[in-house]
Short mmCIF file of C-alpha atoms and ligand atoms in Angstrom, two decimals:
data_model
loop_
_atom_site.label_atom_id
_atom_site.label_comp_id
_atom_site.label_asym_id
_atom_site.label_seq_id
_atom_site.Cartn_x
_atom_site.Cartn_y
_atom_site.Cartn_z
CA UNK G 24 0.03 0.04 0.08
CA UNK G 25 1.33 3.22 -0.81
CA UNK G 26 -0.07 6.31 0.56
CA UNK G 27 -0.28 9.64 -0.85
CA UNK G 28 1.70 11.90 -0.44
CA UNK G 29 4.27 9.09 0.77
CA UNK G 30 5.12 9.79 4.49
CA UNK G 31 8.93 9.43 5.49
CA UNK G 32 10.35 7.46 8.59
CA UNK G 33 13.58 7.18 9.92
CA UNK G 34 14.86 4.12 11.12
CA UNK G 35 17.93 4.75 13.43
CA UNK G 36 20.30 1.74 13.88
CA UNK G 37 18.70 0.46 10.96
CA UNK G 38 21.98 -1.54 9.69
CA UNK G 39 21.10 -4.53 10.97
CA UNK G 40 18.56 -6.75 13.71
CA UNK G 41 15.21 -5.26 14.93
CA UNK G 42 16.02 -2.08 12.77
CA UNK G 43 16.88 -3.52 9.50
CA UNK G 44 13.86 -5.26 9.50
CA UNK G 45 11.55 -2.57 10.89
CA UNK G 46 12.97 -0.22 7.87
CA UNK G 47 11.77 -3.12 5.63
CA UNK G 48 8.35 -3.50 7.34
CA UNK G 49 8.01 0.39 7.01
CA UNK G 50 8.87 0.14 3.57
CA UNK G 51 6.75 -2.47 2.75
CA UNK G 52 3.51 -0.26 4.84
CA UNK G 53 4.37 2.34 1.90
CA UNK G 54 6.76 4.50 3.94
CA UNK G 55 9.94 6.03 2.30
CA UNK G 56 12.50 5.18 4.89
CA UNK G 57 15.79 6.60 5.89
CA UNK G 58 18.37 4.23 7.57
CA UNK G 59 20.51 5.84 9.98
CA UNK G 60 23.31 3.88 11.18
CA UNK G 61 27.04 4.39 12.52
CA UNK G 62 27.84 2.39 9.80
CA UNK G 63 26.43 3.58 6.40
CA UNK G 64 28.04 0.77 4.03
CA UNK G 65 25.58 -1.91 6.09
CA UNK G 66 22.64 0.49 6.37
CA UNK G 67 22.88 0.72 2.23
CA UNK G 68 22.60 -3.15 2.61
CA UNK G 69 19.28 -2.57 4.50
CA UNK G 70 18.26 -0.07 1.92
CA UNK G 71 19.32 -2.49 -1.38
CA UNK G 72 16.90 -4.71 0.19
CA UNK G 73 14.00 -2.10 0.23
CA UNK G 74 14.87 -1.08 -3.29
CA UNK G 75 15.15 -4.63 -4.38
CA UNK G 76 11.60 -5.09 -2.95
CA UNK G 77 9.93 -1.88 -4.83
CA UNK G 78 10.39 0.66 -1.86
CA UNK G 79 12.03 4.11 -1.56
CA UNK G 80 14.99 4.44 0.91
CA UNK G 81 18.40 6.22 1.77
CA UNK G 82 21.08 5.38 3.96
CA UNK G 83 22.77 7.61 6.18
CA UNK G 84 25.68 7.51 8.16
CA UNK G 85 25.76 9.28 11.45
CA UNK G 86 26.16 8.93 15.27
CA UNK G 87 23.09 9.39 17.13
CA UNK G 88 25.17 10.77 19.95
CA UNK G 89 26.44 13.88 17.97
CA UNK G 90 24.38 17.12 17.67
CA UNK G 91 25.73 18.01 14.63
CA UNK G 92 25.49 14.31 12.67
CA UNK G 93 22.31 14.22 13.59
CA UNK G 94 21.32 17.81 12.61
CA UNK G 95 23.18 17.03 9.35
CA UNK G 96 21.37 13.67 8.88
CA UNK G 97 17.87 14.83 9.63
CA UNK G 98 18.40 18.09 7.10
CA UNK G 99 19.68 15.36 4.61
CA UNK G 100 16.53 13.01 4.78
CA UNK G 101 14.34 16.03 4.46
CA UNK G 102 16.14 17.03 1.27
CA UNK G 103 16.25 13.97 -0.35
CA UNK G 104 13.00 11.78 0.71
CA UNK G 105 10.75 14.27 2.33
CA UNK G 106 10.04 15.48 5.53
CA UNK G 107 10.20 12.87 8.22
CA UNK G 108 7.26 12.51 10.20
CA UNK G 109 7.99 8.97 11.47
CA UNK G 110 10.69 8.30 14.17
CA UNK G 111 11.97 5.10 15.43
CA UNK G 112 14.69 5.43 18.12
CA UNK G 113 16.40 1.82 17.85
CA UNK G 114 20.17 2.62 17.71
CA UNK G 115 21.48 0.94 20.49
CA UNK G 116 24.74 -0.41 22.39
CA UNK G 117 25.50 -2.50 25.35
CA UNK G 118 28.28 -2.18 27.91
CA UNK G 119 27.52 -4.73 30.03
CA UNK G 120 29.41 -5.37 33.68
CA UNK G 121 28.62 -5.77 37.43
CA UNK G 122 28.68 -2.24 39.16
CA UNK G 123 32.00 -2.71 40.87
CA UNK G 124 33.37 -3.60 37.37
CA UNK G 125 31.52 -0.92 35.45
CA UNK G 126 33.79 2.13 33.86
CA UNK G 127 32.59 5.82 33.56
CA UNK G 128 32.76 5.11 29.72
CA UNK G 129 30.45 1.99 30.00
CA UNK G 130 28.21 4.17 31.79
CA UNK G 131 28.61 7.49 29.30
CA UNK G 132 28.44 5.30 25.95
CA UNK G 133 25.43 3.61 26.88
CA UNK G 134 23.71 7.05 28.02
CA UNK G 135 24.91 8.66 25.16
CA UNK G 136 23.47 6.46 22.50
CA UNK G 137 19.74 5.54 23.78
CA UNK G 138 19.23 8.67 26.11
CA UNK G 139 21.07 11.76 24.17
CA UNK G 140 20.47 9.72 20.82
CA UNK G 141 17.13 9.82 21.21
CA UNK G 142 16.59 13.21 22.62
CA UNK G 143 18.72 14.70 20.04
CA UNK G 144 16.77 12.76 17.35
CA UNK G 145 13.62 13.66 18.51
CA UNK G 146 14.65 17.18 18.60
CA UNK G 147 15.43 17.52 14.89
CA UNK G 148 12.50 15.58 13.72
CA UNK G 149 9.58 17.09 15.81
CA UNK G 150 9.46 20.08 13.74
CA UNK G 151 8.85 18.33 10.59
CA UNK G 152 5.99 16.56 12.60
CA UNK G 153 4.60 19.76 14.10
CA UNK G 154 4.66 21.62 10.69
CA UNK G 155 2.93 18.83 9.12
CA UNK G 156 0.43 18.30 12.19
CA UNK G 157 0.82 14.34 12.22
CA UNK G 158 3.73 12.43 13.71
CA UNK G 159 4.85 8.82 15.21
CA UNK G 160 8.01 8.55 17.42
CA UNK G 161 8.62 5.01 18.54
CA UNK G 162 11.30 4.51 21.30
CA UNK G 163 12.93 0.97 21.53
CA UNK G 164 12.90 0.41 25.33
CA UNK G 165 13.92 -3.20 27.02
CA UNK G 166 12.26 -5.78 29.79
CA UNK G 167 15.77 -4.77 30.98
CA UNK G 168 14.35 -1.67 32.18
CA UNK G 169 12.90 -3.27 34.91
CA UNK G 170 16.42 -4.08 36.77
CA UNK G 171 18.93 -6.72 34.83
CA UNK G 172 21.96 -8.20 36.64
CA UNK G 173 25.21 -6.88 34.87
CA UNK G 174 22.97 -3.81 33.31
CA UNK G 175 22.94 -0.87 35.50
CA UNK G 176 23.81 1.47 32.58
CA UNK G 177 21.36 -0.06 29.86
CA UNK G 178 18.90 -0.70 32.52
CA UNK G 179 18.93 2.66 33.68
CA UNK G 180 18.69 4.20 29.92
CA UNK G 181 15.68 2.01 28.59
CA UNK G 182 13.92 2.87 31.97
CA UNK G 183 14.81 6.55 31.26
CA UNK G 184 13.66 6.04 27.57
CA UNK G 185 10.01 5.18 29.24
CA UNK G 186 9.89 8.55 30.86
CA UNK G 187 11.04 10.49 27.58
CA UNK G 188 8.55 8.84 25.71
CA UNK G 189 5.61 9.68 28.12
CA UNK G 190 6.59 13.08 28.03
CA UNK G 191 6.78 13.55 24.49
CA UNK G 192 3.61 12.08 24.25
CA UNK G 193 1.87 14.88 26.56
CA UNK G 194 4.21 17.71 24.68
CA UNK G 195 3.65 17.08 21.07
CA UNK G 196 -0.12 15.48 21.30
CA UNK G 197 -2.13 18.55 20.44
CA UNK G 198 0.37 18.44 17.20
CA UNK G 199 -1.23 15.30 16.60
CA UNK G 200 1.75 13.09 17.27
CA UNK G 201 1.74 10.06 19.19
CA UNK G 202 4.58 8.98 21.01
CA UNK G 203 5.26 5.45 22.36
CA UNK G 204 7.90 2.90 23.59
CA UNK G 205 8.06 -0.84 22.83
CA UNK G 206 10.11 -3.01 25.25
CA UNK G 207 11.64 -6.07 23.89
CA UNK G 208 12.36 -9.14 25.73
CA UNK G 209 15.10 -11.72 24.00
CA UNK G 210 15.26 -11.12 20.47
CA UNK G 211 17.85 -12.98 18.33
CA UNK G 212 19.87 -10.79 16.72
CA UNK G 213 23.84 -9.48 16.72
CA UNK G 214 23.30 -7.58 20.06
CA UNK G 215 22.39 -11.04 21.98
CA UNK G 216 24.82 -13.13 20.19
CA UNK G 217 27.50 -10.50 21.39
CA UNK G 218 26.39 -11.52 24.84
CA UNK G 219 26.32 -15.36 24.39
CA UNK G 220 29.68 -14.80 23.26
CA UNK G 221 30.82 -12.56 26.15
CA UNK G 222 30.02 -15.03 28.84
CA UNK G 223 31.10 -17.83 26.93
CA UNK G 224 27.86 -19.60 26.16
CA UNK G 225 27.21 -21.63 22.90
CA UNK G 226 25.07 -19.96 21.01
CA UNK G 227 22.05 -22.99 20.42
CA UNK G 228 22.11 -23.42 24.25
CA UNK G 229 22.16 -20.00 25.03
CA UNK G 230 18.93 -19.26 23.05
CA UNK G 231 17.27 -22.76 24.37
CA UNK G 232 18.09 -21.29 27.46
CA UNK G 233 16.18 -18.30 27.40
CA UNK G 234 13.41 -19.72 25.31
CA UNK G 235 12.55 -22.36 28.14
CA UNK G 236 11.89 -19.06 30.36
CA UNK G 237 9.20 -17.73 27.86
CA UNK G 238 5.42 -18.04 28.01
CA UNK G 239 5.20 -18.70 24.38
CA UNK G 240 8.53 -21.18 23.98
CA UNK G 241 10.10 -19.50 21.55
CA UNK G 242 13.20 -16.79 21.37
CA UNK G 243 11.84 -13.20 19.97
CA UNK G 244 12.34 -12.51 16.14
CA UNK G 245 13.47 -9.16 14.96
CA UNK G 246 10.07 -9.04 12.84
CA UNK G 247 8.00 -9.42 16.01
CA UNK G 248 9.35 -5.83 17.22
CA UNK G 249 8.81 -4.71 13.28
CA UNK G 250 5.19 -5.54 13.76
CA UNK G 251 4.46 -3.84 16.73
CA UNK G 252 6.58 -1.02 15.30
CA UNK G 253 3.76 -1.01 12.39
CA UNK G 254 1.13 -0.99 14.66
CA UNK G 255 2.06 2.22 16.27
CA UNK G 256 2.77 4.12 13.39
CA UNK G 257 -0.13 3.20 11.69
CA UNK G 258 -3.06 5.76 10.75
CA UNK G 259 -5.26 4.02 12.84
CA UNK G 260 -3.27 4.39 16.34
CA UNK G 261 -3.90 7.98 16.63
CA UNK G 262 -5.54 7.48 20.04
CA UNK G 263 -2.59 5.32 21.16
CA UNK G 264 0.26 7.50 23.13
CA UNK G 265 2.40 7.25 26.04
CA UNK G 266 2.06 3.87 26.01
CA UNK G 267 5.13 1.02 26.89
CA UNK G 268 4.25 -2.33 25.38
CA UNK G 269 6.53 -5.15 26.75
CA UNK G 270 6.67 -7.75 23.32
CA UNK G 271 8.52 -10.55 25.57
CA UNK G 272 6.71 -13.75 24.71
CA UNK G 273 5.16 -13.26 27.93
CA UNK G 274 4.03 -10.96 30.87
CA UNK G 275 7.23 -10.85 32.81
CA UNK G 276 11.00 -9.87 31.41
N1 LIG N 310 17.79 -7.77 20.74
C1 LIG N 310 17.42 -7.76 21.94
O1 LIG N 310 16.96 -8.76 22.68
C2 LIG N 310 16.89 -6.67 22.41
C3 LIG N 310 16.38 -6.52 23.52
C4 LIG N 310 15.18 -5.30 24.16
C5 LIG N 310 15.77 -4.16 23.17
N2 LIG N 310 16.53 -3.97 22.33
C6 LIG N 310 16.98 -2.96 21.80
O2 LIG N 310 16.56 -2.80 20.32
C7 LIG N 310 17.49 -1.93 19.73
C8 LIG N 310 17.90 -2.85 18.63
O3 LIG N 310 18.67 -3.85 19.26
P1 LIG N 310 19.22 -5.27 17.99
O4 LIG N 310 19.37 -6.67 18.79
O5 LIG N 310 18.55 -5.23 16.62
O6 LIG N 310 20.73 -4.74 18.20
P2 LIG N 310 22.14 -4.92 17.08
O7 LIG N 310 23.49 -4.83 17.78
O8 LIG N 310 21.87 -5.93 16.11
O9 LIG N 310 21.82 -3.50 16.23
C9 LIG N 310 22.14 -1.83 16.67
C10 LIG N 310 22.65 -0.87 15.56
O10 LIG N 310 22.33 0.33 15.93
C11 LIG N 310 23.57 0.72 15.37
N3 LIG N 310 24.23 1.90 16.29
C12 LIG N 310 24.76 1.61 17.79
N4 LIG N 310 24.97 2.70 17.95
C13 LIG N 310 25.02 3.64 17.16
C14 LIG N 310 25.13 5.16 17.16
N5 LIG N 310 25.61 6.20 18.03
N6 LIG N 310 24.63 5.67 15.94
C15 LIG N 310 24.04 5.20 15.12
N7 LIG N 310 23.65 4.18 14.90
C16 LIG N 310 24.22 3.03 16.06
C17 LIG N 310 24.54 -0.38 15.28
O11 LIG N 310 25.58 0.26 14.05
C18 LIG N 310 23.62 -1.38 14.87
O12 LIG N 310 23.62 -1.62 13.42
C19 LIG N 310 18.23 -1.41 20.72
O13 LIG N 310 17.85 -0.22 21.34
C20 LIG N 310 18.47 -2.65 21.90
O14 LIG N 310 18.66 -1.94 22.70
C21 LIG N 310 17.28 -5.40 21.77
#
């Protein structure tokens, strides 16, 4: 389905994993999609897949934690694809460690990408949404927001994103903009593969152990999250705002 005029979505961290699946899903839903990632060459792979399926997309290399790079990236999207009115703040990193071993750099990096990055992106994109009196913001939280051993930095950032989302919903609602949060549970991606590797567990054993704890008895897939993003950004979801939905195969983390 192609909307008219075609709306433009930005997905950060869209080079791989949840972001890549989301970018492809939004393109299939009819959006032109800008894929912003630290790794422009890998982001181009997502763009190629979208174009091969008949969609419109643009790869932009940028660090979401850097003000100038964010401003330049959003300006480029507006010029080359059109004014962005959908923003999916998905870029993420982990720097796990128990508190007594966590460095300032582990803390600052995680806060920088998730919190500062989502703030900078939302601030840069909101003017287009306000001008068009329509917008959709989706922020990626995590079940780790409820607390997770070894992740004081990440859990704090992901909990922070929930407060950020609710405040965006309050400030921007009168401009036709909704803001919502998705908190995934265990999803198969490079991020979780890296975690298994770091703790020295065989991947298949690690996934099987996670799946055992999940009521629907399977690990989450990137498409599970893309599907939820698709709902939040849809036309019909205009009365759903400031919400956090746990997409975790069950009620608990
Ligand atoms: N995989 C999971 O189980 C899971 C669970 C809960 C939440 N999440 C969240 O979902 C999001 C996506 O996770 P994923 O598993 O697909 O991760 P991933 O590691 O597979 O991909 C993350 C992408 O973000 C990009 N990125 C990192 N820092 C960036 C920066 N400063 N600027 C621009 N791009 C940057 C990376 O280059 C990468 O392409 C993250 O916010 C993550 O915290 C993931």
